Short mmCIF file of C-alpha atoms in Angstrom, two decimals:
data_model
loop_
_atom_site.label_atom_id
_atom_site.label_comp_id
_atom_site.label_asym_id
_atom_site.label_seq_id
_atom_site.Cartn_x
_atom_site.Cartn_y
_atom_site.Cartn_z
CA MET I 1 298.94 165.22 11.51
CA THR I 2 297.23 163.54 14.02
CA ALA I 3 299.23 161.31 14.97
CA VAL I 4 301.41 160.72 18.66
CA ARG I 5 304.44 158.13 19.60
CA PRO I 6 302.64 155.70 22.00
CA PRO I 7 304.72 155.46 24.74
CA SER I 8 306.83 152.97 26.34
CA ALA I 9 304.46 150.27 28.73
CA THR I 10 303.50 147.30 28.46
CA LEU I 11 300.47 146.01 26.15
CA ARG I 12 298.25 142.73 27.71
CA GLY I 13 296.48 140.54 26.43
CA ARG I 14 294.54 137.05 27.10
CA PHE I 15 297.84 134.72 25.84
CA VAL I 16 300.59 137.21 26.17
CA GLN I 17 301.92 140.86 26.83
CA LEU I 18 304.44 142.96 24.82
CA GLN I 19 306.83 144.75 26.99
CA PRO I 20 309.21 147.38 26.00
CA LEU I 21 312.20 145.62 24.82
CA GLY I 22 315.64 145.81 26.54
CA SER I 23 319.39 144.77 26.05
CA ALA I 24 318.63 142.54 29.49
CA ALA I 25 316.42 140.08 27.96
CA LEU I 26 318.39 139.64 24.86
CA PRO I 27 320.19 136.51 25.86
CA GLU I 28 316.38 135.71 26.44
CA LEU I 29 315.38 136.31 22.89
CA HIS I 30 318.48 134.32 22.02
CA ALA I 31 317.22 130.57 22.99
CA ALA I 32 313.98 132.17 21.80
CA ILE I 33 314.45 133.02 17.84
CA ALA I 34 318.16 132.07 17.33
CA HIS I 35 317.00 128.55 15.37
CA ARG I 36 317.39 128.40 11.52
CA ALA I 37 313.77 127.83 11.46
CA VAL I 38 313.52 131.93 12.13
CA PHE I 39 316.11 132.56 10.16
CA GLU I 40 316.40 130.56 7.29
CA SER I 41 313.62 132.17 5.07
CA GLY I 42 314.80 135.43 5.25
CA TYR I 43 314.30 137.01 8.65
CA GLY I 44 317.11 139.15 9.88
CA GLY I 45 318.93 139.34 6.38
CA GLY I 46 319.17 135.52 6.68
CA LEU I 47 320.43 132.31 7.65
CA SER I 48 323.81 133.88 7.24
CA ALA I 49 322.61 136.94 9.72
CA LEU I 50 322.34 133.89 12.31
CA ARG I 51 324.29 133.61 15.17
CA THR I 52 323.93 130.78 17.92
CA ASP I 53 326.24 131.41 20.40
CA VAL I 54 324.60 133.65 22.99
CA ASP I 55 327.07 136.85 23.05
CA GLY I 56 327.42 136.63 18.57
CA PHE I 57 323.51 137.54 19.11
CA VAL I 58 323.64 139.91 21.32
CA ALA I 59 326.02 142.10 19.19
CA TRP I 60 324.17 140.84 15.43
CA ALA I 61 320.63 142.32 17.98
CA ARG I 62 321.86 145.16 18.91
CA ASP I 63 322.67 146.46 15.31
CA TYR I 64 319.34 144.87 13.74
CA PHE I 65 316.78 146.82 16.19
CA GLN I 66 315.64 149.76 15.78
CA TRP I 67 316.10 150.46 19.33
CA GLU I 68 314.91 154.11 18.79
CA SER I 69 311.94 153.79 18.08
CA LEU I 70 309.32 151.00 20.37
CA PRO I 71 311.03 147.16 20.50
CA TYR I 72 309.23 144.80 22.64
CA ALA I 73 309.69 141.70 24.01
CA VAL I 74 306.35 139.03 23.48
CA ARG I 75 305.75 136.84 26.61
CA LEU I 76 303.62 134.47 27.60
CA LEU I 77 300.49 134.82 30.22
CA GLY I 78 299.24 132.56 31.98
CA GLY I 79 300.40 128.40 31.97
CA LEU I 80 303.06 126.67 33.30
CA ASN I 81 305.39 128.82 30.68
CA ASP I 82 303.66 132.35 31.93
CA GLY I 83 306.24 134.98 31.04
CA ASP I 84 308.50 133.01 28.82
CA LEU I 85 310.54 134.88 25.95
CA VAL I 86 308.94 133.42 23.41
CA GLY I 87 309.12 136.38 20.03
CA THR I 88 309.91 140.45 19.54
CA THR I 89 308.02 142.90 17.09
CA THR I 90 308.75 145.92 16.56
CA LEU I 91 307.09 148.96 15.36
CA GLY I 92 309.41 151.35 13.90
CA ASP I 93 310.05 154.43 10.67
CA LEU I 94 307.78 156.03 12.96
CA ASN I 95 306.66 158.69 11.11
CA LEU I 96 304.23 161.69 13.18
CA GLU I 97 303.90 164.30 10.52
CA ARG I 98 303.24 161.48 7.41
CA GLU I 99 300.67 159.20 10.51
CA SER I 100 302.45 155.74 9.21
CA ALA I 101 304.80 153.19 10.86
CA GLN I 102 305.54 149.88 9.66
CA LEU I 103 305.04 146.89 11.97
CA GLY I 104 308.25 144.80 11.73
CA TRP I 105 310.77 143.43 13.13
CA THR I 106 309.26 140.11 14.18
CA ALA I 107 309.63 136.66 15.55
CA TYR I 108 308.64 133.41 17.26
CA ASP I 109 309.71 130.70 19.44
CA PRO I 110 308.79 128.03 16.31
CA ARG I 111 306.71 126.17 19.31
CA VAL I 112 304.51 128.90 19.64
CA TRP I 113 303.94 129.01 15.48
CA GLY I 114 300.42 128.31 14.96
CA THR I 115 298.96 129.06 18.43
CA ALA I 116 297.18 132.51 18.88
CA VAL I 117 300.96 134.42 19.57
CA ASN I 118 300.39 135.72 16.72
CA ALA I 119 297.38 136.71 15.85
CA GLU I 120 297.21 138.63 19.81
CA THR I 121 300.54 140.15 19.87
CA LYS I 122 299.19 141.73 16.02
CA LEU I 123 296.30 142.73 17.66
CA LEU I 124 297.61 144.50 20.78
CA LEU I 125 300.53 146.52 18.86
CA LEU I 126 298.33 147.39 16.36
CA ASP I 127 295.72 148.81 18.57
CA GLU I 128 298.25 150.99 20.03
CA ALA I 129 299.17 152.51 16.87
CA PHE I 130 295.61 153.22 15.38
CA ARG I 131 294.56 154.37 18.35
CA ASN I 132 297.74 156.75 18.53
CA GLY I 133 296.06 158.32 16.43
CA PHE I 134 298.73 157.31 13.17
CA GLY I 135 296.56 156.07 9.33
CA ARG I 136 299.16 153.69 7.67
CA ILE I 137 300.54 150.95 9.07
CA GLN I 138 303.39 149.32 6.27
CA ILE I 139 304.36 145.34 7.49
CA GLN I 140 306.44 143.98 5.46
CA ALA I 141 308.46 140.00 4.65
CA ASP I 142 312.13 139.41 2.30
CA CYS I 143 309.96 137.65 -1.29
CA LEU I 144 311.23 134.61 -0.24
CA ASN I 145 309.41 134.25 3.38
CA VAL I 146 306.35 132.47 2.81
CA ARG I 147 305.07 131.68 6.13
CA SER I 148 305.37 135.42 6.27
CA ARG I 149 303.91 136.42 3.82
CA ALA I 150 301.18 134.24 4.64
CA ALA I 151 300.86 135.60 8.33
CA ILE I 152 300.56 138.68 6.58
CA ALA I 153 297.28 138.93 4.47
CA GLY I 154 296.19 136.27 6.82
CA ILE I 155 295.43 139.42 9.27
CA GLY I 156 293.52 141.21 6.23
CA ALA I 157 296.63 143.43 5.18
CA THR I 158 296.46 144.66 1.67
CA PHE I 159 299.26 143.65 -0.36
CA GLU I 160 300.67 147.31 -2.57
CA GLY I 161 302.97 145.52 -4.48
CA VAL I 162 307.10 144.44 -4.39
CA LEU I 163 310.28 146.75 -4.05
CA ARG I 164 312.66 144.81 -6.22
CA ARG I 165 316.14 145.02 -5.79
CA ASP I 166 315.40 146.96 -2.41
CA ARG I 167 318.03 145.75 -0.13
CA PRO I 168 321.09 143.29 0.48
CA ARG I 169 320.80 140.13 2.33
CA ALA I 170 323.20 138.73 4.92
CA ASP I 171 324.64 136.47 2.34
CA GLY I 172 324.65 139.66 0.07
CA THR I 173 321.72 138.61 -2.43
CA TRP I 174 319.69 141.36 -2.92
CA ARG I 175 315.74 141.22 -1.19
CA ASP I 176 312.72 141.42 -3.18
CA THR I 177 310.40 142.71 -0.86
CA ALA I 178 306.44 142.44 -0.44
CA VAL I 179 304.79 145.22 0.61
CA TYR I 180 301.51 145.22 2.05
CA SER I 181 299.28 147.88 4.67
CA ILE I 182 295.71 148.77 7.07
CA LEU I 183 295.23 152.11 6.43
CA ALA I 184 293.47 153.66 9.84
CA ASP I 185 289.48 153.71 8.11
CA GLU I 186 290.21 149.38 6.93
CA TRP I 187 291.35 148.98 11.19
CA LYS I 188 287.44 148.09 12.26
CA ALA I 189 287.31 145.10 10.20
CA VAL I 190 290.66 143.94 10.48
CA ARG I 191 290.67 144.24 14.36
CA VAL I 192 287.41 141.58 13.94
CA GLY I 193 289.09 139.31 12.32
CA LEU I 194 292.36 139.42 14.55
CA GLN I 195 289.87 139.04 17.46
CA ALA I 196 288.08 136.61 16.22
CA ARG I 197 291.24 133.94 15.90
CA VAL I 198 292.36 134.98 18.91
CA ASP I 199 288.95 134.35 20.57
CA ALA I 200 288.76 130.61 18.72
CA TYR I 201 292.26 129.44 19.70
CA PRO I 202 291.07 126.03 21.96
CA ARG I 203 293.20 126.93 25.82
CA ARG I 204 293.15 129.10 28.05
CA SER I 205 297.12 130.04 28.30
CA ILE I 206 300.09 128.48 25.26
CA THR I 207 302.37 126.14 26.42
CA TYR I 208 304.73 123.53 25.07
CA HIS I 209 307.83 121.56 26.26
CA SER I 210 310.24 123.33 28.70
CA VAL I 211 313.47 121.87 26.40
CA PRO I 212 315.01 123.83 24.59
CA HIS I 213 315.72 123.50 21.16
CA THR I 214 318.44 122.17 19.31
CA ASN I 215 320.55 124.30 16.58
CA ASN I 216 321.66 123.60 13.97
CA ASP I 217 325.05 125.76 14.30
CA VAL I 218 325.22 128.15 11.27
CA ARG I 219 327.73 130.61 11.83
CA ARG I 220 330.29 133.13 9.51
#
């Protein structure tokens, strides 16, 4: 066994920094991701899991995230929106003996979709995992989440197959899970592709209109 638990520390890139996520940041995370567009494709168990009020979202998040693992808040670096929390991701299911982990529980403010945020977030967190001796990182998504599956494939992860009737969604239906992975000996090539995507982003910083979204109020 060569894998060790990565330290709980801030990871900094060109556009984003990943800070250890604590409960104090959950109201900010609510503002970023508690939107129909984020949940309707399967995030968090699907649209029935969406809590648009702050208190409801915080209660849901405390049960949903892997707090014993390494959850992160994704914040912008530079520009007009410097420091804004725009998403979350987690290095979870840490198995040091098997040198494996899962990169998941990832969601972003729709205003940063299509920017360098996802590519650099994945670059920073995968770098951290492989630097700490992990040999296999799994990434998965609800089979119905076309956007997430395209993003996972787009970073160079290998599609392994589908786990049928894997887990219940928030509405009681059963989810089929698409499973992808990246191995340590594949990371060098995958990293080159991710870095090229980050470098190709034409701006020095990521900005968006600061007025909050209008939520579709969907409660269960």
